[in-house]
Structure formats: C-alpha cells, structure tokens
Short mmCIF file of C-alpha atoms in Angstrom, two decimals:
data_model
loop_
_atom_site.label_atom_id
_atom_site.label_comp_id
_atom_site.label_asym_id
_atom_site.label_seq_id
_atom_site.Cartn_x
_atom_site.Cartn_y
_atom_site.Cartn_z
CA UNK A 5 101.80 110.24 106.80
CA UNK A 6 100.81 106.79 105.55
CA UNK A 7 102.38 103.74 107.14
CA UNK A 8 101.67 100.12 106.22
CA UNK A 9 102.21 97.01 108.31
CA UNK A 10 102.65 93.92 106.15
CA UNK A 11 103.30 90.25 106.79
CA UNK A 12 101.61 86.89 107.03
CA UNK A 13 99.02 86.28 109.73
CA UNK A 14 100.23 85.86 113.31
CA UNK A 15 103.48 87.81 112.88
CA UNK A 16 102.78 90.54 115.45
CA UNK A 17 101.33 93.39 113.38
CA UNK A 18 98.21 93.94 115.49
CA UNK A 19 100.07 93.39 118.77
CA UNK A 20 102.61 96.04 117.79
CA UNK A 21 99.87 98.48 116.79
CA UNK A 22 98.14 97.95 120.13
CA UNK A 23 101.39 98.80 121.93
CA UNK A 24 102.13 101.97 119.95
CA UNK A 25 98.69 103.44 119.24
CA UNK A 26 98.61 105.59 122.39
CA UNK A 27 102.05 107.04 121.54
CA UNK A 28 101.22 108.31 118.07
CA UNK A 29 98.75 110.81 116.70
CA UNK A 30 98.00 108.89 113.52
CA UNK A 31 94.70 107.04 113.06
CA UNK A 32 94.96 103.25 112.90
CA UNK A 33 93.14 101.33 110.16
CA UNK A 34 92.40 97.86 111.49
CA UNK A 35 92.49 94.79 109.30
CA UNK A 36 89.14 94.47 107.56
CA UNK A 37 89.54 90.76 106.87
CA UNK A 38 87.61 89.69 109.96
CA UNK A 39 84.73 91.97 108.98
CA UNK A 40 84.50 90.28 105.58
CA UNK A 41 84.62 86.81 107.16
CA UNK A 42 81.84 87.86 109.54
CA UNK A 43 79.77 89.20 106.63
CA UNK A 44 80.24 85.87 104.84
CA UNK A 45 79.45 84.00 108.08
CA UNK A 46 82.69 81.96 108.01
CA UNK A 47 86.19 81.78 109.47
CA UNK A 48 89.41 81.41 107.50
CA UNK A 49 89.52 77.62 107.83
CA UNK A 50 86.12 77.36 106.09
CA UNK A 51 87.84 78.31 102.81
CA UNK A 52 89.36 74.83 102.64
CA UNK A 53 85.95 73.46 101.65
CA UNK A 54 85.01 76.21 99.21
CA UNK A 55 85.10 75.86 95.46
CA UNK A 56 87.98 77.68 93.72
CA UNK A 57 85.48 80.20 92.32
CA UNK A 58 84.00 80.94 95.78
CA UNK A 59 87.49 81.29 97.27
CA UNK A 60 88.26 83.83 94.54
CA UNK A 61 85.03 85.76 95.25
CA UNK A 62 85.85 85.84 98.97
CA UNK A 63 89.48 86.88 98.48
CA UNK A 64 88.49 89.53 95.94
CA UNK A 65 85.94 90.85 98.46
CA UNK A 66 88.69 91.05 101.12
CA UNK A 67 91.08 92.75 98.65
CA UNK A 68 88.45 95.29 97.51
CA UNK A 69 87.42 96.01 101.10
CA UNK A 70 91.04 96.85 102.06
CA UNK A 71 91.47 98.94 98.88
CA UNK A 72 88.30 100.96 99.59
CA UNK A 73 89.08 101.38 103.29
CA UNK A 74 92.48 102.91 102.55
CA UNK A 75 91.15 105.12 99.76
CA UNK A 76 88.51 106.56 102.10
CA UNK A 77 90.86 106.97 105.08
CA UNK A 78 92.34 110.34 104.25
CA UNK A 79 95.93 111.50 104.32
CA UNK A 80 97.21 110.05 107.60
CA UNK A 81 96.96 106.49 108.84
CA UNK A 82 98.76 103.36 109.90
CA UNK A 83 97.29 100.31 108.21
CA UNK A 84 97.21 96.96 110.02
CA UNK A 85 97.68 95.10 106.71
CA UNK A 86 98.29 96.29 103.20
CA UNK A 87 96.90 95.32 99.84
CA UNK A 88 100.10 93.30 99.45
CA UNK A 89 98.99 91.00 102.28
CA UNK A 90 95.61 90.54 100.64
CA UNK A 91 97.27 89.90 97.28
CA UNK A 92 99.48 87.18 98.79
CA UNK A 93 96.41 85.41 100.19
CA UNK A 94 94.61 85.76 96.83
CA UNK A 95 97.63 84.35 95.03
CA UNK A 96 97.90 81.29 97.26
CA UNK A 97 94.22 80.62 97.91
CA UNK A 98 92.97 81.28 94.38
CA UNK A 99 95.64 79.94 92.06
CA UNK A 100 93.07 77.61 90.46
CA UNK A 101 90.51 80.34 89.77
CA UNK A 102 92.41 83.56 89.08
CA UNK A 103 93.24 84.39 85.47
CA UNK A 104 96.53 85.93 84.39
CA UNK A 105 94.69 89.14 83.53
CA UNK A 106 93.07 89.31 86.99
CA UNK A 107 96.40 88.56 88.65
CA UNK A 108 98.11 91.36 86.70
CA UNK A 109 95.32 93.78 87.64
CA UNK A 110 95.72 92.95 91.33
CA UNK A 111 99.53 93.26 91.11
CA UNK A 112 99.25 96.70 89.55
CA UNK A 113 96.87 97.86 92.29
CA UNK A 114 99.35 96.64 94.90
CA UNK A 115 102.27 98.43 93.20
CA UNK A 116 100.25 101.66 92.98
CA UNK A 117 99.11 101.26 96.59
CA UNK A 118 102.65 100.77 97.90
CA UNK A 119 103.65 104.09 96.31
CA UNK A 120 101.18 105.83 98.65
CA UNK A 121 103.06 104.80 101.79
CA UNK A 122 105.78 106.84 103.41
CA UNK A 123 107.03 103.58 104.90
CA UNK A 124 106.09 99.93 105.13
CA UNK A 125 107.02 97.75 108.10
CA UNK A 126 107.45 94.12 107.13
CA UNK A 127 106.83 91.61 109.93
CA UNK A 128 108.60 88.35 108.99
CA UNK A 129 107.69 84.93 110.32
CA UNK A 130 109.64 84.70 113.58
CA UNK A 131 107.54 82.27 115.61
CA UNK A 132 104.99 79.53 115.11
CA UNK A 133 101.40 80.80 114.96
CA UNK A 134 98.95 80.06 117.74
CA UNK A 135 95.49 78.87 116.59
CA UNK A 136 92.76 81.34 117.54
CA UNK A 137 89.78 79.81 115.74
CA UNK A 138 89.75 82.44 112.99
CA UNK A 139 93.19 82.79 111.42
CA UNK A 140 95.15 80.20 109.53
CA UNK A 141 97.66 78.58 111.92
CA UNK A 142 99.38 76.28 109.41
CA UNK A 143 103.07 77.19 109.56
CA UNK A 144 103.80 75.98 106.01
CA UNK A 145 100.88 77.97 104.58
CA UNK A 146 101.96 81.13 106.42
CA UNK A 147 105.57 80.65 105.35
CA UNK A 148 104.45 80.65 101.71
CA UNK A 149 102.40 83.82 102.31
CA UNK A 150 105.47 85.35 103.94
CA UNK A 151 107.67 84.46 100.95
CA UNK A 152 105.17 86.00 98.49
CA UNK A 153 105.10 89.24 100.52
CA UNK A 154 108.87 89.43 100.98
CA UNK A 155 109.57 88.67 97.33
CA UNK A 156 107.12 91.33 96.16
CA UNK A 157 108.53 93.95 98.56
CA UNK A 158 112.07 93.15 97.48
CA UNK A 159 111.18 93.78 93.83
CA UNK A 160 108.69 96.64 94.07
CA UNK A 161 109.26 98.74 97.19
CA UNK A 162 112.18 100.69 98.61
CA UNK A 163 110.91 102.47 101.74
CA UNK A 164 110.61 99.42 103.93
CA UNK A 165 111.77 98.29 107.33
CA UNK A 166 112.15 94.69 108.43
CA UNK A 167 110.88 94.47 112.00
CA UNK A 168 113.45 92.47 113.98
CA UNK A 169 112.87 89.52 116.27
CA UNK A 170 112.29 90.34 119.90
CA UNK A 171 109.67 90.83 122.54
CA UNK A 172 106.49 92.65 121.56
CA UNK A 173 107.72 95.67 123.53
CA UNK A 174 111.09 95.68 121.73
CA UNK A 175 109.39 95.47 118.34
CA UNK A 176 106.95 98.25 119.26
CA UNK A 177 109.83 100.50 120.31
CA UNK A 178 111.66 99.75 117.05
CA UNK A 179 108.61 100.74 115.00
CA UNK A 180 107.85 103.79 117.14
CA UNK A 181 111.41 105.13 116.79
CA UNK A 182 111.24 104.84 113.01
CA UNK A 183 107.81 106.47 112.79
CA UNK A 184 109.08 109.39 114.86
CA UNK A 185 112.11 109.68 112.60
CA UNK A 186 109.87 109.74 109.52
CA UNK A 187 107.66 112.40 111.13
CA UNK A 188 110.69 114.53 111.93
CA UNK A 189 112.04 114.18 108.40
CA UNK A 190 108.65 115.09 106.91
CA UNK A 191 108.26 118.11 109.17
CA UNK A 192 111.53 119.44 107.77
CA UNK A 193 110.38 118.85 104.20
CA UNK A 194 112.57 115.80 103.57
#
C-alpha cells in the first residue's frame, strides 16, 4: 500500500504521521526537504536571496531527492510529502528560471507518481503557520502553494481525501480510519 500526504508546509502532515505511526504497520517516508537544506547549508528563508538559477537548482535537487526516495522505498509506505508538494514549490519559487519544457517534464513525473498511490490525503490550509526557523511561515506564500496543490489534485487525481479541520487527534483518527478501510478493501482484492 502506498499512501501520500500532500499539502503546503505547516498544515499538519508530519503531526498526523507522528500520531498514527504506532497504529499502522506501514513504513513512513519522512520529508527529505530538510536533508537537502542541510546538505546545502541553508534554511528555506535563505532562498529569498538566491539567484533564480540557484533556486531552480535547489528545488530540482529537492524534487529529485523525493523522487528517488520513493522509487527506492519498496511497495509499502506512507510518504510525508509527495512529488506534487515539491512541484508546487518549484513552480512558485522558480517561475523565473524554469523553462516550459522543464515544467512539463516535472508535471508528467508528478502525474505518473500520483498513479502509484492507493490514496492521497490532502491537508488544506486551516490555520496560520508558526515560524520554526526552517519552514516558510508566510501565509500568502503558503496559500499559493496550497492552491497549486489543490488545483493539480482536482485535475489529475481521483483517489484523494481532504483531511478535515479539527484537533490533531481528530485528524489522525480520520486518516487512520481511511487507511484501515483501504487495507481491508485491498485484502479482499478490491
């Protein structure tokens, strides 16, 4: 079973995974974005001062890292981010540097990647982000990321769930119930 969590930063994906990981038998793939930032020796805010070409190199590195991580993960996992998330950040951060051909190549990889999931859980913007020194906390920026993700999912993916507003525990229970339902359906060949 392959499950993807998608949404802008600070929407509760990692918090939900932390709450459900002991109740499932599926390996969790963490977001690899922080690893790439560490390798580059920067945080997300540092991109503001980068040239468009360097932003593109960084975002492409993040995208490729996620792509490779999922391809090497095997048959079962829950991914704390999807290529769609990384694409949305590429699209917004790199609009000055990315060519139409490169954009189309990334889009196709995202479409192909989404087909691998048995379900995708979309975490919409439901609260204002809290700055943590690494992630982008600009509400307008994250709202644009959110709209890119939602628009893409609406056009290209049918096996999705919109995670409702609520406490972290409520959201975790919502996700857990659906994962169990998917597991049951798959065990009966459906």
